[in-house]
């Protein structure tokens, strides 16, 4: 019975957190993008920036709403499904989560109202401040949650009390634990890249459409945002490679079993190969259909050739992470990362040659790359979370000892309920967002200017939607 | 040395009270949604809460997160004990939370669907919170600092009664809020809703009060009743506590008299007083327990260094939160009317 509740709880956590992470990954970058757009508009007075702001803020509102509701689920799921984890570690990571609520959630939630609904209620500068504070809030939130998660990867600064619970001995050591800096940088870059890819993809789609309709001259909104997105990707994608490598080195040092799982190393040895492909088999303790490059594994890990790198055989079977998911998820993430570098570099070169808006294959490449940030983020989290197993707090507390004393029936019920609710909510949300993207920011241009004396709740951002030709197909009055 | 567990018990109790009255009125607006006469009225109703609901709900995250951080043992006992009602609450919160955005985005049938989800989600949230509150007050089975009861312990006639009371209470808050924020016809409707839900609250609050005295001997004893043998009453204990129900009567009086007069602000004040009285009444019944009647706030508290670290930040940040949350309400002050009905 215990095992089933455990397995279902793990599935439920994986399911709910996978859905949740998509939204922060997108809104952290999008909030900053909106702050930049509004700042540029205030500075240059160019209407194009305002049009872009009003367009992307609609998508932000939808995404942020879904992020909030899927996040509340997580903050309660720690207790409903992982109560032993909280009972034991609450005195250590509890304050980190509490600080996230205090310093980030209230800031985001309160100023989001002003950002979405307050355009005519407050002045331009105050509205800009609200946008900036929402962006700051999303980043602070990432700070605390990454700190808590990193502590679970590389725990330090704590001791056990006689009753089995933990107590911090040094909170600075807890917060700034060894894997935190690299993982925070890695995640923030991932969030900005995800946003850049979505903005780039949606903008490229509009540029393609404009091209098909006939030659559009000059700097349309979609062209501006495409260039902004590609510029961001060109700078950040190579940096992300370095950040990812940094994160990998930290893992190699502090979580060697995770590195062994990612690389599907079964044998402890020097001069490890690099496996391009393989089917890791836990029972046989080896890989099937291995395709490897000998002699470069140590190089990839950035350690001398004669240094020994531990394989999974360095741990008893019950302490080994299952390598299948980390191995493949890592390769998907890294492969997409390389494609992002190609995208950014090619984009810069094409723009330099003034061919960006005429190169059909590249614009279609941008569209195809649109969702890859999400895939890479999910893959990356699978690497780090599955790679930590069988521990929930690495080397200290096993996942199976962290689960709540609840019945299998309860967890099965909740898992089914979440699948059902999320299917409805996130399908609808995805449709609304894709529909907006297909319409594009230009549709927002056709929208009438908002009246001066708007009542509260009249989100300028979304105000005139229904009067836009083409956006109200078949909608009755 | 500061009594950190006591301070944190007070802070979390305050966060929960703030949550109940703040999200209470926007949940109430959702509960009253089906009674609106037209789509335009529903638009206005939703617009009265759209800019603030997210901030209101954050108090729930603080309540939950604060409990986790300050009283991890209580959190780790209560959440498994209330597994299914917490699930219902979260499902309700999801459905109504996204409905704010989705209802504006959706077309014909989709809009109808999200209108229903806003109502359904609000009612589901209110019922689930009632079940959680009832399940909390009737007590939780604990062994070795862990939940040791069954999956349906929270489902009793008492918890159902509390749930009904909370739905009516939120409707009262929502109705009174709408009296404050709307005018003309909708204000008239809101007045009717306030009076009807006020009457329901009067009956249900009285029923819950009596039932709570009977649900656990400790509560009866706290209020000066000895129900075991001969049913004696200790008036010395009871008399000062009677101020709490008296406060509730004042609140209800405010609601009825001022709503009938068509006042805009006073019924909401009255509804707040009713909630304050109910909250104090329940708090007086179960203190000092954070897991009734097994763990008190000292037994469940996190280590002092964790509580201290959080208190330093809270002392600085909480006043700021109160200031800017208040500022947001100030920005969106005044009446909301159909002029803001930008959706036809």
PDB file of C-alpha atoms in Angstrom, chain A residues 24-211:
ATOM      1  CA  UNK A  24       7.328  30.526 -14.697  1.00  0.00           C
ATOM      2  CA  UNK A  25       9.824  29.530 -17.392  1.00  0.00           C
ATOM      3  CA  UNK A  26       7.862  31.733 -19.776  1.00  0.00           C
ATOM      4  CA  UNK A  27       6.630  34.546 -17.510  1.00  0.00           C
ATOM      5  CA  UNK A  28       9.994  35.320 -15.871  1.00  0.00           C
ATOM      6  CA  UNK A  29      11.380  36.305 -19.254  1.00  0.00           C
ATOM      7  CA  UNK A  30       8.144  37.765 -20.546  1.00  0.00           C
ATOM      8  CA  UNK A  31       7.783  40.102 -17.562  1.00  0.00           C
ATOM      9  CA  UNK A  32      11.274  41.425 -18.208  1.00  0.00           C
ATOM     10  CA  UNK A  33      10.510  41.737 -21.938  1.00  0.00           C
ATOM     11  CA  UNK A  34       7.370  43.752 -21.115  1.00  0.00           C
ATOM     12  CA  UNK A  35       9.354  46.013 -18.786  1.00  0.00           C
ATOM     13  CA  UNK A  36      11.861  46.608 -21.601  1.00  0.00           C
ATOM     14  CA  UNK A  37       9.078  47.315 -24.114  1.00  0.00           C
ATOM     15  CA  UNK A  38       7.328  49.769 -21.823  1.00  0.00           C
ATOM     16  CA  UNK A  39      10.625  51.423 -20.965  1.00  0.00           C
ATOM     17  CA  UNK A  40      11.471  51.768 -24.656  1.00  0.00           C
ATOM     18  CA  UNK A  41       8.038  53.202 -25.333  1.00  0.00           C
ATOM     19  CA  UNK A  42       8.363  55.783 -22.563  1.00  0.00           C
ATOM     20  CA  UNK A  43      11.867  56.645 -23.737  1.00  0.00           C
ATOM     21  CA  UNK A  44      11.435  56.721 -27.535  1.00  0.00           C
ATOM     22  CA  UNK A  45       7.669  57.475 -27.688  1.00  0.00           C
ATOM     23  CA  UNK A  46       7.467  55.070 -30.626  1.00  0.00           C
ATOM     24  CA  UNK A  47       3.986  53.575 -30.822  1.00  0.00           C
ATOM     25  CA  UNK A  48       5.318  50.239 -32.059  1.00  0.00           C
ATOM     26  CA  UNK A  49       6.659  49.456 -28.586  1.00  0.00           C
ATOM     27  CA  UNK A  50       3.314  50.231 -27.007  1.00  0.00           C
ATOM     28  CA  UNK A  51       1.526  48.039 -29.531  1.00  0.00           C
ATOM     29  CA  UNK A  52       3.934  45.215 -28.754  1.00  0.00           C
ATOM     30  CA  UNK A  53       3.453  45.757 -25.019  1.00  0.00           C
ATOM     31  CA  UNK A  54      -0.322  45.673 -25.292  1.00  0.00           C
ATOM     32  CA  UNK A  55      -0.112  42.506 -27.361  1.00  0.00           C
ATOM     33  CA  UNK A  56       2.311  40.544 -25.190  1.00  0.00           C
ATOM     34  CA  UNK A  57       0.690  41.653 -21.937  1.00  0.00           C
ATOM     35  CA  UNK A  58      -2.446  39.761 -22.968  1.00  0.00           C
ATOM     36  CA  UNK A  59      -0.421  36.598 -23.367  1.00  0.00           C
ATOM     37  CA  UNK A  60       1.339  37.387 -20.100  1.00  0.00           C
ATOM     38  CA  UNK A  61      -2.002  37.706 -18.287  1.00  0.00           C
ATOM     39  CA  UNK A  62      -3.140  34.296 -19.510  1.00  0.00           C
ATOM     40  CA  UNK A  63       0.175  32.607 -18.724  1.00  0.00           C
ATOM     41  CA  UNK A  64       0.568  34.253 -15.343  1.00  0.00           C
ATOM     42  CA  UNK A  65      -2.939  33.205 -14.293  1.00  0.00           C
ATOM     43  CA  UNK A  66      -2.193  29.601 -15.158  1.00  0.00           C
ATOM     44  CA  UNK A  67       1.157  29.830 -13.367  1.00  0.00           C
ATOM     45  CA  UNK A  68      -0.510  31.135 -10.194  1.00  0.00           C
ATOM     46  CA  UNK A  69      -3.156  28.439  -9.958  1.00  0.00           C
ATOM     47  CA  UNK A  70      -0.786  25.590 -10.805  1.00  0.00           C
ATOM     48  CA  UNK A  71       1.662  26.980  -8.238  1.00  0.00           C
ATOM     49  CA  UNK A  72      -0.860  27.002  -5.370  1.00  0.00           C
ATOM     50  CA  UNK A  73      -1.292  23.275  -5.993  1.00  0.00           C
ATOM     51  CA  UNK A  74       2.411  22.726  -5.395  1.00  0.00           C
ATOM     52  CA  UNK A  75       2.569  24.716  -2.174  1.00  0.00           C
ATOM     53  CA  UNK A  76      -0.123  22.458  -0.706  1.00  0.00           C
ATOM     54  CA  UNK A  77       1.123  19.255  -2.290  1.00  0.00           C
ATOM     55  CA  UNK A  78       4.256  19.352  -0.132  1.00  0.00           C
ATOM     56  CA  UNK A  79       1.916  18.697   2.767  1.00  0.00           C
ATOM     57  CA  UNK A  80      -0.737  16.470   1.263  1.00  0.00           C
ATOM     58  CA  UNK A  81       1.680  14.047  -0.409  1.00  0.00           C
ATOM     59  CA  UNK A  82       5.119  14.679   1.107  1.00  0.00           C
ATOM     60  CA  UNK A  83       4.295  15.415   4.722  1.00  0.00           C
ATOM     61  CA  UNK A  84       7.233  13.426   6.102  1.00  0.00           C
ATOM     62  CA  UNK A  85       9.586  15.507   3.975  1.00  0.00           C
ATOM     63  CA  UNK A  86       8.162  18.693   5.494  1.00  0.00           C
ATOM     64  CA  UNK A  87       8.010  17.274   9.025  1.00  0.00           C
ATOM     65  CA  UNK A  88      11.708  16.448   8.855  1.00  0.00           C
ATOM     66  CA  UNK A  89      13.111  19.333   6.778  1.00  0.00           C
ATOM     67  CA  UNK A  90      10.508  22.061   7.446  1.00  0.00           C
ATOM     68  CA  UNK A  91      12.700  23.834   9.975  1.00  0.00           C
ATOM     69  CA  UNK A  92      15.401  24.225   7.329  1.00  0.00           C
ATOM     70  CA  UNK A  93      13.712  24.922   3.997  1.00  0.00           C
ATOM     71  CA  UNK A  94      10.455  26.315   5.410  1.00  0.00           C
ATOM     72  CA  UNK A  95      11.906  29.828   5.826  1.00  0.00           C
ATOM     73  CA  UNK A  96      13.085  29.808   2.193  1.00  0.00           C
ATOM     74  CA  UNK A  97       9.567  29.054   0.985  1.00  0.00           C
ATOM     75  CA  UNK A  98       8.102  31.614   3.391  1.00  0.00           C
ATOM     76  CA  UNK A  99      10.490  34.260   2.058  1.00  0.00           C
ATOM     77  CA  UNK A 100       9.368  33.431  -1.468  1.00  0.00           C
ATOM     78  CA  UNK A 101       5.782  34.234  -0.515  1.00  0.00           C
ATOM     79  CA  UNK A 102       6.742  37.388   1.365  1.00  0.00           C
ATOM     80  CA  UNK A 103       9.221  38.868  -1.082  1.00  0.00           C
ATOM     81  CA  UNK A 104       7.874  37.647  -4.413  1.00  0.00           C
ATOM     82  CA  UNK A 105       4.284  36.424  -4.503  1.00  0.00           C
ATOM     83  CA  UNK A 106       2.682  39.493  -2.938  1.00  0.00           C
ATOM     84  CA  UNK A 107       4.750  41.810  -5.118  1.00  0.00           C
ATOM     85  CA  UNK A 108       3.761  39.986  -8.297  1.00  0.00           C
ATOM     86  CA  UNK A 109       0.104  39.518  -7.424  1.00  0.00           C
ATOM     87  CA  UNK A 110      -0.508  43.074  -6.209  1.00  0.00           C
ATOM     88  CA  UNK A 111       1.234  44.925  -9.006  1.00  0.00           C
ATOM     89  CA  UNK A 112      -0.119  42.561 -11.647  1.00  0.00           C
ATOM     90  CA  UNK A 113      -3.536  44.114 -10.951  1.00  0.00           C
ATOM     91  CA  UNK A 114      -2.114  47.585 -11.634  1.00  0.00           C
ATOM     92  CA  UNK A 115      -0.216  46.323 -14.669  1.00  0.00           C
ATOM     93  CA  UNK A 116      -3.275  44.737 -16.277  1.00  0.00           C
ATOM     94  CA  UNK A 117      -6.049  47.047 -15.151  1.00  0.00           C
ATOM     95  CA  UNK A 118      -4.437  50.255 -14.001  1.00  0.00           C
ATOM     96  CA  UNK A 119      -3.237  51.881 -17.232  1.00  0.00           C
ATOM     97  CA  UNK A 120      -5.635  54.813 -16.920  1.00  0.00           C
ATOM     98  CA  UNK A 121      -5.794  54.744 -13.147  1.00  0.00           C
ATOM     99  CA  UNK A 122      -2.166  55.581 -12.547  1.00  0.00           C
ATOM    100  CA  UNK A 123       0.344  57.631 -14.529  1.00  0.00           C
ATOM    101  CA  UNK A 124       2.673  56.189 -17.148  1.00  0.00           C
ATOM    102  CA  UNK A 125       5.642  56.160 -14.819  1.00  0.00           C
ATOM    103  CA  UNK A 126       3.756  54.439 -12.020  1.00  0.00           C
ATOM    104  CA  UNK A 127       2.442  51.894 -14.499  1.00  0.00           C
ATOM    105  CA  UNK A 128       5.976  51.263 -15.708  1.00  0.00           C
ATOM    106  CA  UNK A 129       7.040  50.830 -12.090  1.00  0.00           C
ATOM    107  CA  UNK A 130       4.289  48.225 -11.656  1.00  0.00           C
ATOM    108  CA  UNK A 131       5.562  46.302 -14.695  1.00  0.00           C
ATOM    109  CA  UNK A 132       9.120  46.432 -13.394  1.00  0.00           C
ATOM    110  CA  UNK A 133       8.042  45.257  -9.923  1.00  0.00           C
ATOM    111  CA  UNK A 134       6.174  42.292 -11.418  1.00  0.00           C
ATOM    112  CA  UNK A 135       9.319  41.386 -13.359  1.00  0.00           C
ATOM    113  CA  UNK A 136      11.461  41.771 -10.227  1.00  0.00           C
ATOM    114  CA  UNK A 137       8.957  39.634  -8.300  1.00  0.00           C
ATOM    115  CA  UNK A 138       9.184  36.761 -10.777  1.00  0.00           C
ATOM    116  CA  UNK A 139      12.967  36.772 -10.514  1.00  0.00           C
ATOM    117  CA  UNK A 140      12.961  36.897  -6.702  1.00  0.00           C
ATOM    118  CA  UNK A 141      10.590  33.955  -6.760  1.00  0.00           C
ATOM    119  CA  UNK A 142      13.062  32.006  -8.884  1.00  0.00           C
ATOM    120  CA  UNK A 143      15.818  32.915  -6.405  1.00  0.00           C
ATOM    121  CA  UNK A 144      14.070  31.337  -3.418  1.00  0.00           C
ATOM    122  CA  UNK A 145      12.621  28.263  -5.086  1.00  0.00           C
ATOM    123  CA  UNK A 146      15.942  27.485  -6.768  1.00  0.00           C
ATOM    124  CA  UNK A 147      17.669  27.931  -3.423  1.00  0.00           C
ATOM    125  CA  UNK A 148      15.288  25.452  -1.769  1.00  0.00           C
ATOM    126  CA  UNK A 149      15.580  22.972  -4.613  1.00  0.00           C
ATOM    127  CA  UNK A 150      19.359  23.316  -4.732  1.00  0.00           C
ATOM    128  CA  UNK A 151      19.560  22.615  -1.016  1.00  0.00           C
ATOM    129  CA  UNK A 152      17.754  19.348  -1.722  1.00  0.00           C
ATOM    130  CA  UNK A 153      20.462  18.599  -4.300  1.00  0.00           C
ATOM    131  CA  UNK A 154      23.460  19.703  -2.227  1.00  0.00           C
ATOM    132  CA  UNK A 155      22.321  19.905   1.396  1.00  0.00           C
ATOM    133  CA  UNK A 156      24.519  21.596   3.987  1.00  0.00           C
ATOM    134  CA  UNK A 157      24.281  23.811   7.069  1.00  0.00           C
ATOM    135  CA  UNK A 158      21.920  21.557   9.050  1.00  0.00           C
ATOM    136  CA  UNK A 159      21.904  18.991  11.828  1.00  0.00           C
ATOM    137  CA  UNK A 160      19.471  16.363  13.059  1.00  0.00           C
ATOM    138  CA  UNK A 161      17.587  16.920  16.314  1.00  0.00           C
ATOM    139  CA  UNK A 162      17.116  13.941  18.653  1.00  0.00           C
ATOM    140  CA  UNK A 163      13.516  13.515  17.449  1.00  0.00           C
ATOM    141  CA  UNK A 164      14.610  12.999  13.826  1.00  0.00           C
ATOM    142  CA  UNK A 165      13.744  16.469  12.580  1.00  0.00           C
ATOM    143  CA  UNK A 166      16.314  18.820  11.074  1.00  0.00           C
ATOM    144  CA  UNK A 167      17.470  22.184  12.291  1.00  0.00           C
ATOM    145  CA  UNK A 168      19.634  24.671  10.452  1.00  0.00           C
ATOM    146  CA  UNK A 169      23.057  25.361  11.900  1.00  0.00           C
ATOM    147  CA  UNK A 170      23.823  28.095   9.382  1.00  0.00           C
ATOM    148  CA  UNK A 171      21.086  29.579   7.230  1.00  0.00           C
ATOM    149  CA  UNK A 172      23.519  31.353   4.929  1.00  0.00           C
ATOM    150  CA  UNK A 173      25.033  27.948   4.150  1.00  0.00           C
ATOM    151  CA  UNK A 174      21.549  26.575   3.544  1.00  0.00           C
ATOM    152  CA  UNK A 175      20.487  29.375   1.188  1.00  0.00           C
ATOM    153  CA  UNK A 176      23.789  29.681  -0.659  1.00  0.00           C
ATOM    154  CA  UNK A 177      24.410  25.962  -0.923  1.00  0.00           C
ATOM    155  CA  UNK A 178      27.017  24.728  -3.429  1.00  0.00           C
ATOM    156  CA  UNK A 179      24.735  24.046  -6.411  1.00  0.00           C
ATOM    157  CA  UNK A 180      22.578  27.158  -5.992  1.00  0.00           C
ATOM    158  CA  UNK A 181      24.548  29.816  -7.921  1.00  0.00           C
ATOM    159  CA  UNK A 182      25.049  27.714 -11.045  1.00  0.00           C
ATOM    160  CA  UNK A 183      21.509  26.354 -11.027  1.00  0.00           C
ATOM    161  CA  UNK A 184      19.965  29.825 -10.536  1.00  0.00           C
ATOM    162  CA  UNK A 185      21.940  31.236 -13.446  1.00  0.00           C
ATOM    163  CA  UNK A 186      21.129  28.190 -15.575  1.00  0.00           C
ATOM    164  CA  UNK A 187      17.392  28.472 -14.841  1.00  0.00           C
ATOM    165  CA  UNK A 188      17.154  32.243 -15.328  1.00  0.00           C
ATOM    166  CA  UNK A 189      18.959  31.964 -18.670  1.00  0.00           C
ATOM    167  CA  UNK A 190      16.609  29.113 -19.593  1.00  0.00           C
ATOM    168  CA  UNK A 191      13.622  31.299 -18.740  1.00  0.00           C
ATOM    169  CA  UNK A 192      14.884  34.207 -20.844  1.00  0.00           C
ATOM    170  CA  UNK A 193      15.700  31.866 -23.729  1.00  0.00           C
ATOM    171  CA  UNK A 194      12.249  30.255 -23.524  1.00  0.00           C
ATOM    172  CA  UNK A 195      10.625  33.671 -23.785  1.00  0.00           C
ATOM    173  CA  UNK A 196      12.962  34.709 -26.581  1.00  0.00           C
ATOM    174  CA  UNK A 197      12.125  31.578 -28.553  1.00  0.00           C
ATOM    175  CA  UNK A 198       8.369  32.048 -28.101  1.00  0.00           C
ATOM    176  CA  UNK A 199       8.514  35.739 -29.017  1.00  0.00           C
ATOM    177  CA  UNK A 200      10.813  34.945 -31.939  1.00  0.00           C
ATOM    178  CA  UNK A 201       8.610  32.111 -33.170  1.00  0.00           C
ATOM    179  CA  UNK A 202       5.372  34.089 -32.934  1.00  0.00           C
ATOM    180  CA  UNK A 203       7.002  37.134 -34.573  1.00  0.00           C
ATOM    181  CA  UNK A 204       8.497  35.050 -37.384  1.00  0.00           C
ATOM    182  CA  UNK A 205       5.066  33.557 -38.001  1.00  0.00           C
ATOM    183  CA  UNK A 206       3.620  37.048 -38.440  1.00  0.00           C
ATOM    184  CA  UNK A 207       6.507  38.165 -40.648  1.00  0.00           C
ATOM    185  CA  UNK A 208       5.911  35.131 -42.871  1.00  0.00           C
ATOM    186  CA  UNK A 209       2.214  36.002 -43.065  1.00  0.00           C
ATOM    187  CA  UNK A 210       2.952  39.625 -43.897  1.00  0.00           C
ATOM    188  CA  UNK A 211       5.332  38.457 -46.618  1.00  0.00           C
TER     189      UNK A 211
END
